[in-house]
PDB file of C-alpha atoms in Angstrom:
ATOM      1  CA  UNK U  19    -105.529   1.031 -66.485  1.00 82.00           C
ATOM      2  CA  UNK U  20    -106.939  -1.294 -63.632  1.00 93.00           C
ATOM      3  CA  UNK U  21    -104.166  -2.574 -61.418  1.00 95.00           C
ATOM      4  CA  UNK U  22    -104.401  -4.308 -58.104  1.00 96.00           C
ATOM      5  CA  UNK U  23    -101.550  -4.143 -55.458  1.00 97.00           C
ATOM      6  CA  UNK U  24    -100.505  -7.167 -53.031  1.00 98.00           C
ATOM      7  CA  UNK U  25     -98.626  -7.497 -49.939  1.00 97.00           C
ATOM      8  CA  UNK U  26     -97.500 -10.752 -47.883  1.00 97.00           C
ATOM      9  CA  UNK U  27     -94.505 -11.730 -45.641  1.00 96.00           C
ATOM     10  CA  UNK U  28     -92.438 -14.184 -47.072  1.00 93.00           C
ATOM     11  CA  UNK U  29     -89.325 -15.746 -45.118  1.00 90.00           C
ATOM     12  CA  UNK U  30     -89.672 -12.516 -42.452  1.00 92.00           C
ATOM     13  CA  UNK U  31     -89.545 -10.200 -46.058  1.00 94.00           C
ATOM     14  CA  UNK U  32     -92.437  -8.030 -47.008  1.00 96.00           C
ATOM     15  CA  UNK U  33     -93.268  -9.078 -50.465  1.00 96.00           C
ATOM     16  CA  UNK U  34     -95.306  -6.459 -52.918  1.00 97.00           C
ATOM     17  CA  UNK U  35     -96.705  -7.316 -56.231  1.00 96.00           C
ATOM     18  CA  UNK U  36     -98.955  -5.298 -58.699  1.00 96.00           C
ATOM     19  CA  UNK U  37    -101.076  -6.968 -61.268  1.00 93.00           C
ATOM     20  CA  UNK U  38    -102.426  -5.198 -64.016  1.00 91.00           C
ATOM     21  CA  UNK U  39    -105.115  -5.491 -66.165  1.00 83.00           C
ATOM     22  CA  UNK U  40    -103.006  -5.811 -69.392  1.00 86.00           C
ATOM     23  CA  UNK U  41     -99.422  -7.664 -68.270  1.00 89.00           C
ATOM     24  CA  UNK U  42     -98.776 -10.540 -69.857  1.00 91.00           C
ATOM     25  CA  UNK U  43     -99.207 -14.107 -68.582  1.00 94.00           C
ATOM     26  CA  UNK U  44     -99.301 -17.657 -68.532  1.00 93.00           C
ATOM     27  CA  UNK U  45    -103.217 -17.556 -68.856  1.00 93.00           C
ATOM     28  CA  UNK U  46    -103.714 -14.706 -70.829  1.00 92.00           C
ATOM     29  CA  UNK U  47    -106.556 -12.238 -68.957  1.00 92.00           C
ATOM     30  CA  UNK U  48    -105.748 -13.765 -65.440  1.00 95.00           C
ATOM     31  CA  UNK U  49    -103.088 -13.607 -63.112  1.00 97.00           C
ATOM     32  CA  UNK U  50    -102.233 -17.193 -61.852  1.00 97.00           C
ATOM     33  CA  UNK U  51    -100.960 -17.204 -58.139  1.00 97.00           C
ATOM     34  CA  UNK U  52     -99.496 -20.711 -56.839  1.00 97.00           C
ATOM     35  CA  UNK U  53     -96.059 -22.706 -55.551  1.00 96.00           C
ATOM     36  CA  UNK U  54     -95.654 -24.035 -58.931  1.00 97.00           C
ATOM     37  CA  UNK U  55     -93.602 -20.992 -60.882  1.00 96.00           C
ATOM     38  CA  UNK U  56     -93.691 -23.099 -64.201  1.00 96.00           C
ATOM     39  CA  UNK U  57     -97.704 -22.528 -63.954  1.00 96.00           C
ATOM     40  CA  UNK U  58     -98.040 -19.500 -61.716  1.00 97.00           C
ATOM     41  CA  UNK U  59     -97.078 -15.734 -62.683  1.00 96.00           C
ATOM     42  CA  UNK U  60     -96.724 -14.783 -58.522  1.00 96.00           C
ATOM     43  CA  UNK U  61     -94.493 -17.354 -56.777  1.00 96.00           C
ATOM     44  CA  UNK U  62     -95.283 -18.129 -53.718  1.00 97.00           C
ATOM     45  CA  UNK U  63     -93.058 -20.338 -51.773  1.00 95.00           C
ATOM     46  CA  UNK U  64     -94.957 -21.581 -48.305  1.00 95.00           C
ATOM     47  CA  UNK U  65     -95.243 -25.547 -48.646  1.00 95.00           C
ATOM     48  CA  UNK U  66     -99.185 -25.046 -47.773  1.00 96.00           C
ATOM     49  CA  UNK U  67     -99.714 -23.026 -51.072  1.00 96.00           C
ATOM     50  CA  UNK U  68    -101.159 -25.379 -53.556  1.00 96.00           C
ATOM     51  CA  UNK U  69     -98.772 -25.710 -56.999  1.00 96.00           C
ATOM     52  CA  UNK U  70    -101.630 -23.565 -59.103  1.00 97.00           C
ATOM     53  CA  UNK U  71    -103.833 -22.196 -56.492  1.00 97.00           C
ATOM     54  CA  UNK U  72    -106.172 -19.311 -57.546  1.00 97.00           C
ATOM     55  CA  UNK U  73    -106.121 -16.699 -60.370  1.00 97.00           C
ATOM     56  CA  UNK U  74    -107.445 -12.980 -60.066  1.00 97.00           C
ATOM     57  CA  UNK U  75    -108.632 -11.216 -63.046  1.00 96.00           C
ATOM     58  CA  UNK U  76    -110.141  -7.537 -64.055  1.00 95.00           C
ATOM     59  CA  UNK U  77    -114.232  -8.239 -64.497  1.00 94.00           C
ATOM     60  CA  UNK U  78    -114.968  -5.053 -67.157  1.00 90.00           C
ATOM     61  CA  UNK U  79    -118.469  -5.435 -66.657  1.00 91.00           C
ATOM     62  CA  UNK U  80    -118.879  -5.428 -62.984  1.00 91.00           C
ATOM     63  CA  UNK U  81    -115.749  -2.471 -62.783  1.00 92.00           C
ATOM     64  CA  UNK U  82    -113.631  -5.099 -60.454  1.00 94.00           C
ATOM     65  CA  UNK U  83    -110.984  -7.035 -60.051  1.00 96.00           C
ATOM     66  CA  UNK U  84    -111.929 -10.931 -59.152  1.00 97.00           C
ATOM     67  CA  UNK U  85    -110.514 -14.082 -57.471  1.00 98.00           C
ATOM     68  CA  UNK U  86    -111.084 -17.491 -58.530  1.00 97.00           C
ATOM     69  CA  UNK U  87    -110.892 -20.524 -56.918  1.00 97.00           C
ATOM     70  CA  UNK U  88    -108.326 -23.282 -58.946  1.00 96.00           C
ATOM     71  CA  UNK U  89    -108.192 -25.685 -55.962  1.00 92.00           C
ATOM     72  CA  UNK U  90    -110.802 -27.366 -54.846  1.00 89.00           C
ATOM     73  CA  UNK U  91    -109.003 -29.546 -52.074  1.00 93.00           C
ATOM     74  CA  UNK U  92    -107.679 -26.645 -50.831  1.00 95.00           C
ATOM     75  CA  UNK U  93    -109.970 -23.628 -51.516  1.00 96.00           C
ATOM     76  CA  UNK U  94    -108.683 -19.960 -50.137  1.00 97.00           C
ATOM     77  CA  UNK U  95    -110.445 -17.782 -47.789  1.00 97.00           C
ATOM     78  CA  UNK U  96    -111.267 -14.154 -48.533  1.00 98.00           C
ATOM     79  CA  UNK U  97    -112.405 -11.369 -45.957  1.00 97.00           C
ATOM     80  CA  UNK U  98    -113.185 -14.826 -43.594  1.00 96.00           C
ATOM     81  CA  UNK U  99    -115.250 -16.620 -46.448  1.00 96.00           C
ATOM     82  CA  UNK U 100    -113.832 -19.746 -47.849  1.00 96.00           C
ATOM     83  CA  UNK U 101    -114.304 -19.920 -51.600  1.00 96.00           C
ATOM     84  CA  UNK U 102    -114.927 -23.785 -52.434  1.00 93.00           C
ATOM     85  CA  UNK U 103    -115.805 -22.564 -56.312  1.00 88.00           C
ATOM     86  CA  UNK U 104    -116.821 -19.971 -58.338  1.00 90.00           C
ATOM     87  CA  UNK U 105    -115.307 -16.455 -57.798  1.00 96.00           C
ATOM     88  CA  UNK U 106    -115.070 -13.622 -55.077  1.00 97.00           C
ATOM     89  CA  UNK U 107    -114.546 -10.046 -55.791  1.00 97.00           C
ATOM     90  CA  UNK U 108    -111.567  -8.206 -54.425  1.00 97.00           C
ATOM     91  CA  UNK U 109    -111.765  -4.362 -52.780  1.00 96.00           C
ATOM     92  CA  UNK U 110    -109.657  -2.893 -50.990  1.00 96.00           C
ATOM     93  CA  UNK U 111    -108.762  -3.520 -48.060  1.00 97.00           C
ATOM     94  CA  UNK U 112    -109.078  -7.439 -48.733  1.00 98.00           C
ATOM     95  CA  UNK U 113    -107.170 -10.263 -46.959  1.00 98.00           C
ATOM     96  CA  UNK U 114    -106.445 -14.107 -48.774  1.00 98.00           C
ATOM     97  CA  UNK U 115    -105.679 -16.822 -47.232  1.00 98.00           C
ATOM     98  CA  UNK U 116    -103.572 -19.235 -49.363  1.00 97.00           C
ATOM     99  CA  UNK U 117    -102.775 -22.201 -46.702  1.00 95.00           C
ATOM    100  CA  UNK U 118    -101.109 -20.144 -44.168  1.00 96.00           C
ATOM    101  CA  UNK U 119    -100.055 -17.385 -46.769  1.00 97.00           C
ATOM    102  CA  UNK U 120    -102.295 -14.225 -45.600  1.00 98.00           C
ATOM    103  CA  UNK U 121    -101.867 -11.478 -48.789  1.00 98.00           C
ATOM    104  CA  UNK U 122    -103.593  -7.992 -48.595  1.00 98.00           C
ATOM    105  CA  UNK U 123    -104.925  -5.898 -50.930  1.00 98.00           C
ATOM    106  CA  UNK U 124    -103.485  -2.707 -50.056  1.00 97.00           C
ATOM    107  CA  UNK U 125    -104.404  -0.609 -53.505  1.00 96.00           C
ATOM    108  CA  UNK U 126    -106.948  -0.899 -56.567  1.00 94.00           C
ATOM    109  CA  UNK U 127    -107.167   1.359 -59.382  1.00 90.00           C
ATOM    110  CA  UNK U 128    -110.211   0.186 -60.893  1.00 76.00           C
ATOM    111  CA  UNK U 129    -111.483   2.980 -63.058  1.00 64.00           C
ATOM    112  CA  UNK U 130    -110.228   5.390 -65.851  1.00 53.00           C
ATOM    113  CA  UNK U 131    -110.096   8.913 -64.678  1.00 50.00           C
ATOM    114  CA  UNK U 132    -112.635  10.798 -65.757  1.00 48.00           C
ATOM    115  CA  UNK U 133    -112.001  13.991 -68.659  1.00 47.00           C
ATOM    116  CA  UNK U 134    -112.175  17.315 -67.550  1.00 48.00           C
ATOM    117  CA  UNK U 135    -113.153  19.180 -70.396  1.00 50.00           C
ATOM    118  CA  UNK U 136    -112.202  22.808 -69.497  1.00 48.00           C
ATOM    119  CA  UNK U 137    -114.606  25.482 -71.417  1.00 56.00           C
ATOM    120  CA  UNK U 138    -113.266  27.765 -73.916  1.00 56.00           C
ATOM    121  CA  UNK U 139    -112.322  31.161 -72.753  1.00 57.00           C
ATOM    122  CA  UNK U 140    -114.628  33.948 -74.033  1.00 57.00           C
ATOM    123  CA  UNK U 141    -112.127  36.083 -75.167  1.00 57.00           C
ATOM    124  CA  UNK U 142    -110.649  33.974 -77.191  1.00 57.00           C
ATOM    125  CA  UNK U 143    -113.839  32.509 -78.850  1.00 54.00           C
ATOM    126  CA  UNK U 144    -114.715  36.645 -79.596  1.00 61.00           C
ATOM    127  CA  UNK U 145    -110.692  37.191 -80.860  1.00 60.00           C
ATOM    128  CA  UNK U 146    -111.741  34.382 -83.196  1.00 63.00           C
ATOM    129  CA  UNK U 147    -114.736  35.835 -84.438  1.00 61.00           C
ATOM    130  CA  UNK U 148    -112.863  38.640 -85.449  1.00 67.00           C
ATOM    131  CA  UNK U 149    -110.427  37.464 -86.801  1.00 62.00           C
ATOM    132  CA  UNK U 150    -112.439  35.450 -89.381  1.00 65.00           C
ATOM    133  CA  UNK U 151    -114.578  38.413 -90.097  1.00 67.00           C
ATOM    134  CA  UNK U 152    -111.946  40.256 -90.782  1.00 61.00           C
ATOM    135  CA  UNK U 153    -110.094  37.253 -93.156  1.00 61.00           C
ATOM    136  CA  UNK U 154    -113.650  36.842 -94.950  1.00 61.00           C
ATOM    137  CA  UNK U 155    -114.508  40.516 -95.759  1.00 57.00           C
ATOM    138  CA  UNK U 156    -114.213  41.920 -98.912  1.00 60.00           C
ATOM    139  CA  UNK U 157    -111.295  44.210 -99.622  1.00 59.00           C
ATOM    140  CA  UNK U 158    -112.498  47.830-100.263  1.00 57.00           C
ATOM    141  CA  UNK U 159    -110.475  49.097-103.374  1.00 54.00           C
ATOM    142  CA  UNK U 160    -108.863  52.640-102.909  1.00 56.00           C
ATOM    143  CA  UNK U 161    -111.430  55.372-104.373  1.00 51.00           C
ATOM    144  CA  UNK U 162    -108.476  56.632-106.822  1.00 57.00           C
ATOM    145  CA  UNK U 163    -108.092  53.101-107.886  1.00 57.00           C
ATOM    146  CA  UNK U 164    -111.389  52.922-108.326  1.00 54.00           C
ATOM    147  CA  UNK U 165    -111.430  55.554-110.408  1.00 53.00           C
ATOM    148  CA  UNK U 166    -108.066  54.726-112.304  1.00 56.00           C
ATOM    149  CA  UNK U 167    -110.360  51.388-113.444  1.00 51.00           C
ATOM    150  CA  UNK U 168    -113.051  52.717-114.242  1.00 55.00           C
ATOM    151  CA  UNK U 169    -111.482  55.486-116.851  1.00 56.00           C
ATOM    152  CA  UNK U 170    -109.561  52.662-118.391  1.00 52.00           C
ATOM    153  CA  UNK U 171    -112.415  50.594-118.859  1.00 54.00           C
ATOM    154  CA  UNK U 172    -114.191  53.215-120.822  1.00 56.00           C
ATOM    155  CA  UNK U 173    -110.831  54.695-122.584  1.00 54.00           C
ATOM    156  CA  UNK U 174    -110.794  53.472-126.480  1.00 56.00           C
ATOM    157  CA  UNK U 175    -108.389  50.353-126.616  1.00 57.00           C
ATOM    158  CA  UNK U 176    -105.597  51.794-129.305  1.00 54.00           C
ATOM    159  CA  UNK U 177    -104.319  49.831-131.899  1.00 52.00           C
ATOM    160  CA  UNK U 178    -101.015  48.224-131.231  1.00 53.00           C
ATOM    161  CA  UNK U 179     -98.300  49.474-133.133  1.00 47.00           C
ATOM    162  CA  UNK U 180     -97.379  46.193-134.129  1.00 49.00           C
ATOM    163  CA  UNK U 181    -100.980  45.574-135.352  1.00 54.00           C
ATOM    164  CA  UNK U 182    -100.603  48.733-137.300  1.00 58.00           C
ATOM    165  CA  UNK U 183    -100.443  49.033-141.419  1.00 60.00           C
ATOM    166  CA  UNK U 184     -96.985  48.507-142.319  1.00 68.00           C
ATOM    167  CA  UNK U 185     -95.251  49.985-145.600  1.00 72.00           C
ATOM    168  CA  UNK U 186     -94.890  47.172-148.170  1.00 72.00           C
ATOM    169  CA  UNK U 187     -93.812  46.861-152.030  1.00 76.00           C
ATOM    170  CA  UNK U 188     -95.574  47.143-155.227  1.00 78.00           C
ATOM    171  CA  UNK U 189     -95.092  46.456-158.759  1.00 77.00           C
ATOM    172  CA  UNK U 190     -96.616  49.620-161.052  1.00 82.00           C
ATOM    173  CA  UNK U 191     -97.801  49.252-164.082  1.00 82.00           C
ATOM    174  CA  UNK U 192     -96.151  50.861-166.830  1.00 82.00           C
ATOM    175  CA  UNK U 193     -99.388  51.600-168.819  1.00 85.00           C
ATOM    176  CA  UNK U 194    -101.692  52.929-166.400  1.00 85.00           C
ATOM    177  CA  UNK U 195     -99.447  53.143-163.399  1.00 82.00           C
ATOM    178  CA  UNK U 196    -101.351  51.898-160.710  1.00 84.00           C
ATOM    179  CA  UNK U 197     -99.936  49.301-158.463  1.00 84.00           C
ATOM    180  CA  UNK U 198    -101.052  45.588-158.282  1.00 82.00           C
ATOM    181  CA  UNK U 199     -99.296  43.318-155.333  1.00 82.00           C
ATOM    182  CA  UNK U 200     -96.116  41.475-156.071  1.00 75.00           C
ATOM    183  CA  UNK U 201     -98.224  38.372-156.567  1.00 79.00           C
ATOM    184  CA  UNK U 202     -99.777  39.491-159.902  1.00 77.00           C
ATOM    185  CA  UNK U 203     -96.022  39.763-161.306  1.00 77.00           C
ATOM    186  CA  UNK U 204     -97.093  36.479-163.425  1.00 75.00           C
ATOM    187  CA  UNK U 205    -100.831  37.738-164.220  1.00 77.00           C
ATOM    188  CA  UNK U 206    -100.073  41.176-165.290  1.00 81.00           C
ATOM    189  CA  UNK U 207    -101.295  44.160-163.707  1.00 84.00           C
ATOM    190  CA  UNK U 208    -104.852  44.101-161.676  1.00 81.00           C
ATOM    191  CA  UNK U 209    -106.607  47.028-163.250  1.00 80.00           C
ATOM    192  CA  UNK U 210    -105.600  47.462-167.048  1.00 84.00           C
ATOM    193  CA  UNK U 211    -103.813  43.765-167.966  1.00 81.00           C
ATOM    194  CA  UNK U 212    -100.435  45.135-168.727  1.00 81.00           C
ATOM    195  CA  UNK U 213     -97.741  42.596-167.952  1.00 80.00           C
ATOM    196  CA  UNK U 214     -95.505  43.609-165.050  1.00 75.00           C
ATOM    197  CA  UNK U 215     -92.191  42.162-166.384  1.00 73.00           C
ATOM    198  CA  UNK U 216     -91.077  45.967-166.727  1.00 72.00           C
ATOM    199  CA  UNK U 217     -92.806  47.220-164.085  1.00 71.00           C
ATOM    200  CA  UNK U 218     -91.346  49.716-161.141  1.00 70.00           C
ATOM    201  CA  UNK U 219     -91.177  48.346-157.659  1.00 74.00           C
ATOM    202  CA  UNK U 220     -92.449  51.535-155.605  1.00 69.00           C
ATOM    203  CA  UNK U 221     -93.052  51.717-151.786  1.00 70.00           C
ATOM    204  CA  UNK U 222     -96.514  51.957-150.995  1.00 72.00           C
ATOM    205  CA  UNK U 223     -97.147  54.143-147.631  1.00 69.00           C
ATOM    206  CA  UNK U 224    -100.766  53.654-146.125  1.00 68.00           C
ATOM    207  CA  UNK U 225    -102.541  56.541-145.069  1.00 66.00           C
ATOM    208  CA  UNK U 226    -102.807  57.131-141.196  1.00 60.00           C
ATOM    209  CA  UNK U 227    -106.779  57.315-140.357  1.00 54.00           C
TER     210      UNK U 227
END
């Protein structure tokens, strides 16, 4: 952050004041320097300071920090140049002359530090690489596994017992005693016509293959 550091005597007191780039003030952007503290953000007191005298301000473009001129009856001086109107950049090093109020610009930060980019450490870029191979790479199933797989793919899939033939009920017919399901009990018996009003129930077994 640009900031600009100012010293003066003031009543036999050394006065310091740093203005930044971004503080607030009464002028937004500028710093206002004067007698007048209802118009001025730095008070100065000396009768021969003007009420709202000059105003410095951070020029982005030219990297600086700037002082304009807000009094044209009584313009300030700076580095032995009087500045009747416009503006005069500040370094430092620099001395203004308000009236008989000498400040000094005894600091400027006026650029943004450059970025060191530090490189990345070989070792660590090759640890990476190997640990992402190794996180990407298939994962070799065990040769008995392998083998376990591949015999139960092939092995015939056995019927579930509960898929199985069960034993069920039958009616048989009295006449030619075969059996016909329970659901023939009202149509008579499936192979000869018999009714099954009289017939056996019998337990019907199926044959294992």
């Amino acid at each position: 952050m640009p900031e600009l550091t100012l010293e003066w005597m003031e009543d036999s007191e050394k006065k310091i004041e740093t203005i930044s780039e971004t503080q607030q003030s009464k002028n937004p952007g500028t710093v206002r320097l004067g007698r007048d503290p209802a118009r001025c953000d730095l008070h100065l007191t000396h009768p021969t300071v003007s009420g709202l005298h000059v105003e410095i301000f951070f020029d982005s473009q030219q990297n600086q920090f700037m002082l304009r001129n807000l009094r044209d009856t009584n313009p300030p001086v700076v580095d032995g140049k009087r500045i009747d109107r416009g503006v005069a950049p500040l370094k430092q090093g620099s001395n203004i002359h308000l009236g008989q109020t000498l400040l000094t610009v005894t600091n400027i930060v006026s650029k943004i530090p450059a970025t060191i980019v530090v490189p990345p450490n070989p070792a660590n870029i090759n640890h990476q690489a190997e640990a992402e191979k190794a996180s990407t790479a298939p994962n070799p199933t065990p040769v008995n596994q392998q083998a376990e797989v591949g015999k139960a793919s092939t092995a015939p899939n056995p019927t579930p017992v509960n898929q199985q033939a069960k034993p069920k009920y039958e009616l048989q017919c009295p006449c030619c005693h075969r059996t016909s399901p329970y659901e023939n009990i009202d149509f008579g018996c499936k192979w000869c016509g018999t009714s099954l009003a009289g017939a056996v129930s019998v337990l019907i077994i199926p044959e294992e293959n």
